[in-house]
Tab-separated table of C-alpha atoms in Angstrom:
chain	number	residue	atom	x	y	z
A	1	MET	CA	66.091	-69.533	-96.651
A	2	PHE	CA	67.591	-69.401	-93.159
A	3	THR	CA	66.316	-65.973	-92.099
A	4	GLY	CA	63.038	-64.336	-91.147
A	5	SER	CA	60.116	-66.074	-89.455
A	6	ILE	CA	60.855	-69.787	-89.257
A	7	VAL	CA	58.174	-71.811	-87.502
A	8	ALA	CA	59.106	-74.518	-85.022
A	9	LEU	CA	56.241	-76.656	-86.250
A	10	ILE	CA	54.171	-78.766	-83.877
A	11	THR	CA	53.510	-82.404	-84.784
A	12	PRO	CA	49.724	-82.926	-84.693
A	13	MET	CA	48.409	-86.221	-83.327
A	14	ASP	CA	44.984	-87.812	-83.266
A	15	SER	CA	43.070	-88.903	-80.159
A	16	LYS	CA	45.027	-92.169	-80.075
A	17	GLY	CA	48.422	-90.479	-80.341
A	18	SER	CA	49.099	-91.349	-83.987
A	19	ILE	CA	50.333	-88.702	-86.424
A	20	ASP	CA	47.362	-86.717	-87.768
A	21	GLN	CA	48.122	-86.416	-91.485
A	22	ASN	CA	45.156	-84.185	-92.307
A	23	SER	CA	46.051	-81.649	-89.623
A	24	LEU	CA	49.692	-81.757	-90.682
A	25	LYS	CA	48.730	-80.809	-94.235
A	26	LYS	CA	46.466	-78.042	-92.912
A	27	LEU	CA	49.326	-76.586	-90.861
A	28	ILE	CA	51.697	-76.572	-93.833
A	29	ASP	CA	49.115	-74.862	-96.051
A	30	TYR	CA	48.539	-72.274	-93.303
A	31	HIS	CA	52.227	-71.363	-93.251
A	32	VAL	CA	52.502	-71.218	-97.031
A	33	VAL	CA	49.510	-68.878	-97.258
A	34	ASN	CA	50.806	-66.630	-94.461
A	35	GLY	CA	54.322	-66.292	-95.860
A	36	THR	CA	56.323	-68.118	-93.191
A	37	ASN	CA	59.922	-68.210	-94.420
A	38	ALA	CA	60.681	-71.832	-93.510
A	39	ILE	CA	59.515	-74.760	-91.390
A	40	VAL	CA	61.574	-76.610	-88.808
A	41	ALA	CA	60.144	-80.118	-88.958
A	42	VAL	CA	60.340	-82.361	-85.881
A	43	GLY	CA	62.454	-80.115	-83.728
A	44	THR	CA	61.952	-79.959	-79.984
A	45	THR	CA	58.556	-78.245	-80.419
A	46	GLY	CA	57.711	-81.045	-82.852
A	47	GLU	CA	58.106	-83.550	-79.998
A	48	MET	CA	61.115	-85.317	-81.441
A	49	SER	CA	61.776	-86.952	-78.077
A	50	GLY	CA	58.305	-88.525	-78.136
A	51	LEU	CA	58.600	-90.077	-81.597
A	52	THR	CA	60.368	-93.237	-82.628
A	53	ASN	CA	63.237	-92.814	-85.092
A	54	GLU	CA	61.037	-94.261	-87.829
A	55	GLU	CA	58.253	-91.784	-87.067
A	56	HIS	CA	60.734	-88.909	-86.827
A	57	ILE	CA	62.023	-89.585	-90.333
A	58	ASP	CA	58.556	-90.343	-91.720
A	59	VAL	CA	57.040	-87.079	-90.459
A	60	ILE	CA	59.827	-84.997	-92.008
A	61	MET	CA	59.483	-86.839	-95.328
A	62	ARG	CA	55.706	-86.322	-95.246
A	63	ILE	CA	56.177	-82.626	-94.569
A	64	LEU	CA	58.534	-82.450	-97.544
A	65	ASP	CA	55.947	-84.180	-99.704
A	66	MET	CA	53.023	-82.069	-98.474
A	67	SER	CA	54.913	-78.806	-98.838
A	68	ASP	CA	55.763	-79.730	-102.455
A	69	GLY	CA	58.484	-77.115	-102.758
A	70	ARG	CA	56.233	-74.266	-101.629
A	71	ILE	CA	58.198	-73.549	-98.441
A	72	PRO	CA	61.744	-74.528	-97.364
A	73	ILE	CA	61.999	-77.384	-94.867
A	74	ILE	CA	64.685	-77.634	-92.175
A	75	ALA	CA	64.932	-81.028	-90.495
A	76	GLY	CA	65.308	-81.326	-86.746
A	77	THR	CA	68.061	-83.917	-86.375
A	78	GLY	CA	69.436	-83.395	-82.879
A	79	ALA	CA	70.000	-86.202	-80.383
A	80	ASN	CA	71.908	-86.761	-77.168
A	81	SER	CA	73.814	-89.555	-78.898
A	82	THR	CA	76.275	-88.324	-81.522
A	83	THR	CA	75.874	-91.575	-83.463
A	84	GLU	CA	72.100	-91.145	-83.531
A	85	ALA	CA	72.363	-87.494	-84.606
A	86	ILE	CA	74.683	-88.487	-87.449
A	87	SER	CA	72.328	-91.269	-88.519
A	88	LEU	CA	69.298	-88.954	-88.524
A	89	THR	CA	71.168	-86.302	-90.472
A	90	ARG	CA	72.339	-88.793	-93.095
A	91	CYS	CA	68.718	-89.749	-93.779
A	92	PHE	CA	68.183	-86.365	-95.421
A	93	ASN	CA	71.414	-86.087	-97.425
A	94	ASN	CA	69.692	-86.763	-100.746
A	95	THR	CA	66.345	-85.090	-100.116
A	96	ASP	CA	64.932	-81.608	-100.620
A	97	VAL	CA	65.623	-80.664	-96.996
A	98	ILE	CA	67.582	-77.392	-97.102
A	99	GLY	CA	69.439	-77.920	-93.841
A	100	CYS	CA	69.335	-79.370	-90.338
A	101	LEU	CA	68.748	-77.916	-86.883
A	102	SER	CA	70.671	-79.837	-84.243
A	103	VAL	CA	70.075	-79.273	-80.536
A	104	THR	CA	72.868	-79.659	-77.997
A	105	PRO	CA	72.945	-83.141	-76.436
A	106	TYR	CA	70.413	-83.183	-73.617
A	107	TYR	CA	70.886	-84.801	-70.206
A	108	ASN	CA	74.498	-85.856	-70.974
A	109	ARG	CA	75.770	-82.375	-70.048
A	110	PRO	CA	78.970	-82.538	-72.143
A	111	ASN	CA	81.728	-79.977	-71.624
A	112	GLN	CA	82.657	-77.482	-74.344
A	113	GLU	CA	85.134	-79.842	-76.011
A	114	GLY	CA	82.475	-82.550	-76.077
A	115	LEU	CA	80.019	-80.135	-77.693
A	116	PHE	CA	82.603	-79.135	-80.277
A	117	GLN	CA	83.427	-82.730	-81.173
A	118	HIS	CA	79.720	-83.662	-81.295
A	119	PHE	CA	78.775	-81.004	-83.833
A	120	LYS	CA	82.018	-81.426	-85.780
A	121	ALA	CA	81.302	-85.141	-86.208
A	122	ILE	CA	77.780	-84.442	-87.467
A	123	ALA	CA	78.972	-81.816	-89.951
A	124	GLU	CA	81.638	-84.132	-91.313
A	125	ASN	CA	78.994	-86.684	-92.254
A	126	THR	CA	76.850	-84.439	-94.447
A	127	ASP	CA	77.008	-81.616	-96.947
A	128	LEU	CA	73.737	-80.197	-95.634
A	129	PRO	CA	73.949	-76.807	-93.902
A	130	GLN	CA	73.890	-77.219	-90.120
A	131	ILE	CA	72.290	-74.837	-87.631
A	132	LEU	CA	73.360	-75.216	-84.012
A	133	TYR	CA	70.644	-75.013	-81.375
A	134	ASN	CA	71.388	-73.828	-77.843
A	135	VAL	CA	68.612	-74.082	-75.240
A	136	PRO	CA	70.249	-74.698	-71.840
A	137	VAL	CA	67.009	-74.622	-69.843
A	138	ARG	CA	65.868	-77.753	-71.675
A	139	THR	CA	69.158	-79.577	-72.254
A	140	GLY	CA	71.273	-78.917	-69.160
A	141	CYS	CA	74.268	-77.635	-71.127
A	142	ASP	CA	75.197	-74.276	-72.630
A	143	LEU	CA	76.986	-73.882	-75.972
A	144	LEU	CA	79.254	-70.943	-75.189
A	145	PRO	CA	80.312	-68.251	-77.698
A	146	HIS	CA	83.944	-69.385	-77.934
A	147	THR	CA	82.787	-72.885	-78.872
A	148	VAL	CA	80.337	-71.449	-81.414
A	149	ALA	CA	83.287	-69.542	-82.899
A	150	ARG	CA	85.300	-72.767	-83.289
A	151	LEU	CA	82.353	-74.514	-84.893
A	152	SER	CA	81.693	-71.619	-87.273
A	153	GLN	CA	84.999	-72.413	-88.967
A	154	ILE	CA	83.508	-75.691	-90.252
A	155	LYS	CA	82.154	-74.806	-93.678
A	156	ASN	CA	78.659	-76.298	-93.433
A	157	ILE	CA	77.932	-75.022	-89.908
A	158	ILE	CA	76.191	-71.831	-90.965
A	159	GLY	CA	74.416	-70.455	-87.914
A	160	ILE	CA	72.895	-70.876	-84.482
A	161	LYS	CA	69.451	-70.791	-82.927
A	162	GLU	CA	70.231	-69.116	-79.619
A	163	ALA	CA	67.460	-69.676	-77.075
A	164	THR	CA	68.995	-68.562	-73.795
A	165	GLY	CA	66.979	-65.332	-73.807
A	166	ASN	CA	70.248	-63.582	-72.908
A	167	LEU	CA	70.552	-60.681	-75.342
A	168	ASN	CA	74.229	-60.232	-74.488
A	169	ARG	CA	74.848	-63.417	-76.437
A	170	VAL	CA	74.223	-61.621	-79.745
A	171	SER	CA	77.277	-59.380	-79.485
A	172	GLN	CA	79.312	-62.069	-77.726
A	173	ILE	CA	78.763	-64.534	-80.564
A	174	ARG	CA	79.226	-61.922	-83.298
A	175	ASN	CA	82.504	-60.750	-81.779
A	176	ALA	CA	83.761	-64.301	-81.279
A	177	VAL	CA	82.772	-65.695	-84.671
A	178	ASN	CA	84.353	-63.069	-86.930
A	179	ASN	CA	82.238	-64.180	-89.904
A	180	ASP	CA	79.547	-61.855	-91.226
A	181	ASP	CA	77.840	-64.750	-93.033
A	182	PHE	CA	77.234	-66.731	-89.831
A	183	ILE	CA	73.477	-66.541	-89.114
A	184	LEU	CA	72.135	-65.717	-85.666
A	185	LEU	CA	68.535	-66.747	-85.062
A	186	SER	CA	66.569	-66.160	-81.889
A	187	GLY	CA	64.951	-69.163	-80.270
A	188	ASP	CA	63.042	-67.082	-77.730
A	189	ASP	CA	59.878	-65.346	-78.962
A	190	ILE	CA	59.694	-62.918	-76.057
A	191	THR	CA	63.105	-61.381	-76.810
A	192	ALA	CA	63.202	-62.104	-80.561
A	193	LEU	CA	62.599	-58.542	-81.753
A	194	ASP	CA	65.315	-57.162	-79.465
A	195	PHE	CA	67.579	-59.983	-80.687
A	196	MET	CA	66.997	-58.899	-84.298
A	197	GLN	CA	67.568	-55.250	-83.450
A	198	LEU	CA	70.981	-56.262	-82.093
A	199	GLY	CA	71.886	-58.056	-85.316
A	200	GLY	CA	69.954	-61.321	-85.427
A	201	LYS	CA	68.487	-62.416	-88.745
A	202	GLY	CA	65.213	-63.916	-87.610
A	203	VAL	CA	63.524	-66.275	-85.178
A	204	VAL	CA	62.696	-69.956	-84.961
A	205	SER	CA	59.308	-69.323	-83.453
A	206	VAL	CA	56.757	-71.194	-81.375
A	207	THR	CA	54.332	-68.250	-81.587
A	208	ALA	CA	54.382	-68.515	-85.395
A	209	ASN	CA	52.365	-71.719	-85.069
A	210	VAL	CA	49.312	-69.599	-84.235
A	211	ALA	CA	50.302	-66.079	-85.374
A	212	ALA	CA	52.183	-66.801	-88.578
A	213	ASN	CA	51.287	-63.601	-90.414
A	214	LYS	CA	52.143	-61.342	-87.489
A	215	MET	CA	55.524	-63.029	-86.972
A	216	VAL	CA	56.286	-62.578	-90.669
A	217	GLN	CA	55.359	-58.893	-90.397
A	218	ILE	CA	57.666	-58.431	-87.402
A	219	CYS	CA	60.609	-60.100	-89.130
A	220	ASN	CA	60.071	-58.258	-92.412
A	221	LEU	CA	59.873	-54.887	-90.677
A	222	ALA	CA	62.950	-55.689	-88.609
A	223	SER	CA	64.920	-56.655	-91.720
A	224	GLU	CA	64.018	-53.250	-93.192
A	225	GLY	CA	65.184	-51.466	-90.046
A	226	LYS	CA	61.624	-50.404	-89.182
A	227	PHE	CA	61.864	-51.399	-85.545
A	228	ILE	CA	59.247	-48.953	-84.235
A	229	ASP	CA	56.669	-50.436	-86.621
A	230	ALA	CA	57.817	-53.945	-85.762
A	231	ARG	CA	57.384	-53.192	-82.078
A	232	HIS	CA	53.794	-52.056	-82.626
A	233	VAL	CA	52.993	-55.461	-84.140
A	234	ASN	CA	54.959	-57.315	-81.477
A	235	ASP	CA	53.287	-55.478	-78.601
A	236	CYS	CA	49.982	-57.269	-79.199
A	237	LEU	CA	51.798	-60.620	-79.062
A	238	ILE	CA	53.689	-60.132	-75.790
A	239	SER	CA	51.026	-61.820	-73.677
A	240	LEU	CA	50.838	-64.659	-76.194
A	241	HIS	CA	54.628	-65.138	-76.258
A	242	LYS	CA	54.463	-65.591	-72.492
A	243	ALA	CA	51.272	-67.673	-72.380
A	244	LEU	CA	52.633	-70.220	-74.843
A	245	PHE	CA	55.266	-71.120	-72.248
A	246	ILE	CA	52.974	-71.124	-69.194
A	247	GLU	CA	53.434	-74.890	-69.251
A	248	THR	CA	56.128	-76.921	-70.957
A	249	ASN	CA	56.290	-76.352	-74.717
A	250	PRO	CA	54.481	-77.602	-76.828
A	251	ILE	CA	51.562	-78.171	-74.423
A	252	PRO	CA	50.084	-74.628	-74.648
A	253	VAL	CA	50.702	-74.086	-78.368
A	254	LYS	CA	49.031	-77.370	-79.280
A	255	TRP	CA	45.920	-76.357	-77.348
A	256	ALA	CA	46.005	-72.922	-79.006
A	257	CYS	CA	46.239	-74.531	-82.453
A	258	LYS	CA	43.246	-76.690	-81.619
A	259	ILE	CA	40.952	-73.863	-80.524
A	260	LEU	CA	41.975	-71.868	-83.606
A	261	GLY	CA	40.924	-74.809	-85.771
A	262	LEU	CA	44.407	-75.456	-87.144
A	263	ILE	CA	44.475	-79.014	-85.778
A	264	THR	CA	41.755	-81.431	-84.683
A	265	HIS	CA	43.204	-82.650	-81.371
A	266	ASP	CA	45.716	-81.259	-78.877
A	267	SER	CA	46.972	-84.779	-78.125
A	268	LEU	CA	50.481	-85.323	-76.799
A	269	ARG	CA	52.369	-88.458	-75.850
A	270	LEU	CA	53.213	-89.315	-72.289
A	271	PRO	CA	54.881	-88.046	-70.222
A	272	MET	CA	53.405	-84.864	-71.729
A	273	THR	CA	49.749	-84.181	-70.868
A	274	THR	CA	47.264	-81.597	-72.099
A	275	LEU	CA	46.992	-78.030	-70.840
A	276	SER	CA	45.401	-77.522	-67.418
A	277	PHE	CA	41.967	-75.897	-67.241
A	278	SER	CA	43.189	-72.764	-65.442
A	279	ASN	CA	45.948	-72.188	-67.998
A	280	LYS	CA	43.549	-72.648	-70.905
A	281	LYS	CA	41.849	-69.436	-69.773
A	282	ILE	CA	45.190	-67.593	-69.803
A	283	VAL	CA	46.129	-68.827	-73.280
A	284	GLN	CA	42.650	-68.040	-74.586
A	285	GLN	CA	42.843	-64.488	-73.260
A	286	ALA	CA	46.261	-64.020	-74.853
A	287	LEU	CA	44.860	-65.165	-78.211
A	288	ILE	CA	42.041	-62.647	-77.848
A	289	GLN	CA	44.510	-59.847	-77.034
A	290	ALA	CA	46.460	-60.805	-80.156
A	291	ASN	CA	43.246	-60.532	-82.224
A	292	LEU	CA	43.465	-64.188	-83.164
A	293	LEU	CA	40.184	-65.191	-81.493
């Protein structure tokens, strides 16, 4: 349930910025049909920072209801306040959520001891499996391998989404953790296949929002050790991996979902704005190269 192609699902909104329930259901059905291994609901790609707490919880519960047991759901429950992260996590203690993805506290820039205590406190308030999420470029702090190793000793901290793009982190974390069951997931589509070849077990993917079947193929082939075949599939997605980050995520991927007919509007909430005209051409060309348009 915590390996393979896991989509970092966007949160579709209508032209007024309200949650678009019809598009949300369409997205879930798309991932079920294409074999996506799991959905991360309301993570950073799902614009958690742009939703109220009530909306955050409501969207995850709606995704649970719409998925109806057809695909595992991982709740995004990170926050820069430890108290808030604990509160969000507790909301899903008695639901069908299979686990939580918790990003490092953003803006606060805690030291390594602060990061350890933050995640330890969250884990102590739930029995749900916890996946750490390290993305320094967005948060301003870096969860280092020796801290990951300390956290891995807490029984319900089961893995990490590592989004530095630094492939050296795979061996550094594996050597530090000393636990073969600890799951390493890539959080960087561009380097995800190399990450898996070095021992990672999958990817929490932005690209999977628009290329679900191809991302599943890549992960399945990688899990079978067929890396040459996996690379053939991945090669046609390289331009797309890059184009989906030509502006701040999830701006490009929302526009891509719209032109593919997966959602009705590419609306975002301020301070996020829609994709610029010049970059639309780049994303469109990448979708064509990936045989998606």
